[in-house]
């Protein structure tokens, strides 16, 4: 069986999930990897066969998406060419982690073997916690950015039958958890300078800030700035007092699994993160609508308060991969049987 694993690189969560799932897939089938997008600061730990520019949202420096830079990067001609040239017809199965090129290519070429395997797919379920008001434009983007009819989702809880709990890196599962005195912060949509103006006011508290804008480790007062990467971030996370991050999916999931105090700030104009914030709030996680000087008092109270939410997410990685493959084989077998029956039965012999 030939499988194409397609992953987009807007944010690091997709990359982290792909690292864990691809190594299991490679033990069961022949796997090629496709990646599109430009906004991940982590490198995939597997060889990539196809690289596309794709369709990326550019993070800003004051808590949201930079729509001007996003529009400047958008090239519709390149996008159409990439969709047209994407070799989805060479593969038996396409596993898609919210990757638009392979999804649209499969749609236009009428390939029915493209299945979602992403956090975003879970957000289409009616059973997950949601805001009372639904933004129709952002909901439309969520549904058609990477369109697939079938799929498997990930969320903080098993809200629906095809929703699994988060994939946690083996490194975090196997290491000792310590409770240090620093706060680990990962807020890629804020500049280093902006974060310094906020966290420096909490001068009695040490922070480890991981930033895509930091190229070399340095320290300013009570704040140590680090480039984003695997090892140092994992070490900081395992030994921290608490975590401050956007309400994406991977970092909050890791903090909850490790039993770390968690505070999340949804990225502005990011529909997915606002939906995640609703779910996290219901679980008892502290949510701030924005990060500014008015937030300092709230952060200080959060640091002093015992506010732990812990979930013992089981390692279901092999189970997830096996379910995807078994479902595909069953569907293929059923289609073959159905076609054989159709060919066997003569329409003239059918009794009406």
XYZ file of C-alpha atoms in Angstrom:
352
model
C 0.000 0.000 0.000
C 1.285 3.472 -0.940
C 0.301 6.286 1.399
C 0.774 10.028 1.077
C 0.918 11.807 4.434
C 0.118 15.473 3.779
C 0.796 18.004 6.519
C 0.619 21.766 6.606
C 3.143 23.842 8.474
C 1.158 26.822 9.718
C 1.989 26.383 13.388
C 3.994 23.616 15.041
C 1.200 21.291 16.172
C 0.773 19.637 12.779
C 4.513 18.930 12.589
C 4.648 17.411 16.094
C 1.671 15.149 15.337
C 3.198 14.084 12.012
C 6.491 13.158 13.687
C 4.710 10.625 15.887
C 2.259 9.166 13.340
C 4.539 8.859 10.317
C 7.038 6.617 12.128
C 4.184 4.188 12.915
C 2.818 4.351 9.366
C 6.227 3.508 7.906
C 6.135 0.169 9.747
C 2.852 -0.692 8.010
C 3.102 0.734 4.489
C 5.166 2.656 1.964
C 4.869 6.319 2.945
C 5.758 9.561 1.175
C 5.440 12.937 2.887
C 4.026 16.184 1.490
C 4.319 19.477 3.322
C 2.914 22.897 2.469
C 3.019 26.279 4.181
C 5.713 28.527 5.616
C 4.857 29.308 9.245
C 6.275 26.408 11.259
C 9.444 27.019 13.250
C 10.005 23.277 13.785
C 11.453 20.907 11.206
C 9.742 17.651 10.374
C 11.805 14.654 11.528
C 11.072 12.679 8.345
C 12.191 13.010 4.732
C 9.857 15.189 2.666
C 9.180 14.215 -0.960
C 6.925 17.127 -1.946
C 7.210 20.729 -0.737
C 4.601 23.301 -1.716
C 4.110 26.944 -0.902
C 0.486 26.186 -0.139
C -1.747 28.607 1.691
C -0.326 30.021 4.924
C -1.615 32.538 7.436
C 1.225 34.766 8.661
C 1.461 35.455 12.387
C 1.652 39.100 13.432
C 3.495 40.612 16.397
C 0.589 41.852 18.508
C -1.463 38.744 19.080
C -3.112 37.920 15.773
C -2.769 37.091 12.108
C -1.064 39.642 9.868
C -3.608 39.749 7.032
C -1.553 42.178 4.925
C 1.486 39.873 4.885
C -0.804 36.895 4.331
C -2.274 38.549 1.226
C 1.172 39.510 -0.048
C 2.298 35.881 0.157
C -0.840 34.583 -1.546
C -0.292 33.728 -5.207
C -3.423 32.200 -6.786
C -1.588 31.061 -9.934
C 1.013 29.172 -7.889
C -1.745 27.684 -5.729
C -3.690 26.404 -8.767
C -0.522 24.934 -10.309
C 0.353 23.138 -7.079
C -3.157 21.688 -6.796
C -3.083 20.564 -10.444
C 0.397 19.005 -10.204
C -0.082 17.296 -6.838
C 0.315 13.545 -7.592
C -2.580 12.244 -5.490
C -3.458 9.642 -8.140
C -0.202 7.774 -7.397
C -1.369 6.796 -3.929
C -3.835 4.307 -2.483
C -4.552 6.505 0.516
C -3.942 10.173 1.399
C -3.855 11.035 5.097
C -4.383 14.762 5.394
C -3.539 16.956 8.407
C -5.395 20.123 7.356
C -3.232 20.399 4.213
C -5.043 22.262 1.391
C -3.052 21.244 -1.734
C -3.618 17.484 -1.532
C -7.207 17.943 -0.289
C -8.252 20.188 -3.184
C -6.304 18.096 -5.679
C -8.179 14.994 -4.507
C -11.473 16.851 -4.793
C -10.853 18.125 -8.326
C -9.514 14.745 -9.505
C -12.488 12.981 -7.897
C -10.322 10.896 -5.605
C -12.304 9.549 -2.671
C -9.314 8.160 -0.749
C -8.304 11.393 1.035
C -9.094 11.279 4.764
C -8.563 13.968 7.376
C -6.406 13.284 10.419
C -6.322 16.596 12.270
C -7.531 18.653 15.188
C -9.490 20.844 12.760
C -11.625 17.896 11.618
C -12.905 17.479 15.196
C -14.133 21.083 15.159
C -16.722 20.153 12.512
C -18.537 17.941 15.021
C -21.761 19.246 16.564
C -20.840 17.632 19.891
C -17.802 19.749 20.812
C -18.097 22.857 23.042
C -18.694 25.964 20.925
C -19.451 29.655 21.306
C -23.118 30.591 21.120
C -22.422 32.899 18.157
C -20.907 31.247 15.079
C -18.828 33.312 12.658
C -20.097 32.075 9.279
C -17.060 33.275 7.297
C -14.543 31.643 9.619
C -16.693 28.515 9.835
C -16.680 28.374 6.016
C -12.857 28.651 5.971
C -12.551 25.856 8.530
C -14.714 23.570 6.389
C -13.273 24.371 2.948
C -9.634 25.298 3.604
C -8.797 21.592 3.374
C -12.015 19.831 2.296
C -12.437 16.141 3.154
C -15.625 14.135 3.611
C -14.170 11.501 5.929
C -11.757 11.784 8.762
C -10.449 11.378 12.269
C -10.143 14.251 14.702
C -8.237 15.104 17.864
C -9.508 17.173 20.772
C -8.986 17.690 24.491
C -11.698 15.076 25.173
C -13.436 12.349 23.175
C -16.481 14.408 22.297
C -17.566 12.222 19.355
C -17.013 8.691 17.997
C -14.220 9.582 15.555
C -12.486 12.026 17.902
C -9.357 10.914 19.754
C -7.489 12.531 22.629
C -4.257 14.451 21.851
C -1.076 12.830 20.591
C 1.639 13.402 23.185
C 5.317 13.158 22.225
C 7.074 10.045 23.540
C 9.797 12.298 24.967
C 7.257 13.870 27.318
C 5.688 10.543 28.258
C 8.996 8.991 29.277
C 10.725 11.852 31.130
C 10.509 12.833 34.794
C 8.150 15.721 35.575
C 9.521 18.388 37.908
C 7.957 21.498 39.408
C 10.386 24.385 39.056
C 9.893 28.104 39.577
C 9.721 29.458 35.992
C 6.769 29.997 33.656
C 7.139 28.590 30.137
C 5.602 30.922 27.536
C 4.976 30.190 23.867
C 3.114 33.046 22.137
C 4.357 33.158 18.509
C 1.933 35.904 17.460
C 3.601 38.427 19.808
C 7.008 40.041 19.309
C 9.790 39.636 21.867
C 9.596 43.328 22.699
C 5.850 43.191 23.312
C 6.215 40.180 25.625
C 9.041 41.910 27.473
C 6.842 44.948 28.218
C 4.258 42.643 29.853
C 6.325 39.984 31.621
C 8.984 42.399 32.891
C 6.260 43.994 35.057
C 6.025 40.641 36.859
C 9.638 41.040 37.953
C 9.453 38.539 40.832
C 8.574 35.742 38.392
C 11.052 34.100 35.986
C 9.889 33.365 32.440
C 11.188 31.127 29.655
C 9.870 32.678 26.438
C 10.122 30.580 23.248
C 9.825 32.777 20.191
C 10.106 32.446 16.387
C 11.691 35.930 16.444
C 14.560 34.824 18.707
C 17.580 33.471 16.837
C 19.950 33.031 19.806
C 19.257 32.488 23.491
C 19.514 35.668 25.609
C 18.249 37.088 28.886
C 16.611 40.412 29.776
C 15.890 40.842 33.477
C 13.518 38.110 34.650
C 12.975 36.756 31.130
C 15.082 34.202 29.236
C 14.325 34.195 25.491
C 14.871 30.988 23.491
C 14.538 30.099 19.805
C 11.726 27.611 19.208
C 13.017 24.051 19.075
C 12.397 20.585 20.419
C 14.848 19.844 23.238
C 15.027 23.119 25.182
C 11.263 23.625 24.985
C 10.602 20.099 26.267
C 13.089 20.579 29.128
C 11.465 23.894 30.078
C 7.962 22.391 29.874
C 8.827 19.375 32.013
C 10.321 21.509 34.790
C 8.094 24.620 34.784
C 5.647 25.965 37.346
C 3.081 26.790 34.659
C 2.490 27.479 30.969
C 1.213 30.570 29.133
C 0.397 30.023 25.457
C -2.115 30.664 22.708
C -5.169 28.414 22.697
C -3.860 26.259 19.884
C -3.986 22.531 20.422
C -0.602 20.865 20.918
C 1.005 23.002 23.659
C -2.163 23.213 25.829
C -2.574 19.431 25.433
C 1.003 18.813 26.599
C 0.590 21.148 29.577
C -2.640 19.397 30.621
C -1.045 15.966 30.239
C 1.910 17.031 32.417
C -0.407 18.557 35.033
C 1.009 22.052 34.600
C -0.871 25.194 35.541
C -2.168 26.614 32.239
C -3.234 30.056 30.999
C -4.264 30.499 27.357
C -4.781 33.562 25.153
C -6.666 32.963 21.870
C -4.995 34.444 18.815
C -7.047 37.317 17.387
C -9.135 36.474 14.308
C -8.295 32.786 14.648
C -11.589 30.885 14.743
C -10.047 27.552 15.760
C -8.313 29.054 18.789
C -11.488 30.699 20.043
C -13.275 27.338 19.802
C -10.425 25.694 21.730
C -10.660 28.408 24.380
C -14.333 27.559 24.958
C -13.456 23.890 25.529
C -10.503 24.745 27.794
C -12.591 27.180 29.826
C -15.188 24.446 30.457
C -12.342 22.208 31.666
C -11.264 24.833 34.203
C -8.311 26.371 32.348
C -7.757 30.128 32.777
C -8.528 32.028 29.544
C -7.567 35.649 28.795
C -9.235 37.354 25.843
C -6.131 39.448 25.120
C -2.650 40.206 26.413
C -2.003 43.795 27.457
C -1.013 45.767 30.544
C -4.463 45.197 32.044
C -3.678 41.473 31.932
C -0.789 41.795 34.406
C -3.018 41.680 37.512
C -4.852 38.622 36.151
C -1.596 36.828 35.366
C -0.256 37.613 38.844
C -3.407 36.137 40.446
C -3.144 33.068 38.201
C 0.487 32.497 39.259
C -0.485 32.564 42.937
C -3.583 30.409 42.513
C -3.523 26.596 42.442
C -5.311 25.990 39.160
C -4.251 22.591 37.818
C -6.155 20.649 35.168
C -4.692 17.218 34.469
C -5.723 14.554 31.946
C -3.946 11.209 31.609
C -4.107 10.974 27.828
C -3.379 7.344 26.819
C -0.950 6.482 24.018
C -3.358 5.543 21.210
C -1.071 6.342 18.266
C -0.936 2.758 16.942
C -4.661 2.327 17.516
C -5.401 5.462 15.475
C -3.200 4.418 12.555
C -4.625 0.882 12.562
C -8.190 2.221 12.574
C -7.457 4.473 9.585
C -5.931 1.588 7.624
C -8.604 -0.969 8.576
C -11.421 1.452 7.697
C -9.782 2.084 4.308
C -9.373 -1.653 3.577
C -12.963 -2.392 4.613
C -14.346 0.398 2.440
C -12.267 -0.747 -0.524
C -13.421 -4.354 -0.035
C -17.070 -3.312 0.233
C -16.779 -1.270 -2.963
C -15.292 -4.264 -4.802
C -18.086 -6.542 -3.577
C -20.707 -3.960 -4.527
C -19.257 -3.571 -8.027
C -19.039 -7.366 -8.450
C -22.692 -7.746 -7.503
C -23.679 -5.000 -9.931
C -21.761 -6.716 -12.742
C -23.180 -10.128 -11.840
C -26.833 -9.102 -11.794
C -28.477 -8.623 -15.162
C -30.844 -5.634 -14.985
C -33.341 -7.566 -17.175
C -33.542 -10.286 -14.495
C -34.401 -7.810 -11.749
C -37.970 -8.139 -10.467
C -39.594 -4.767 -9.859
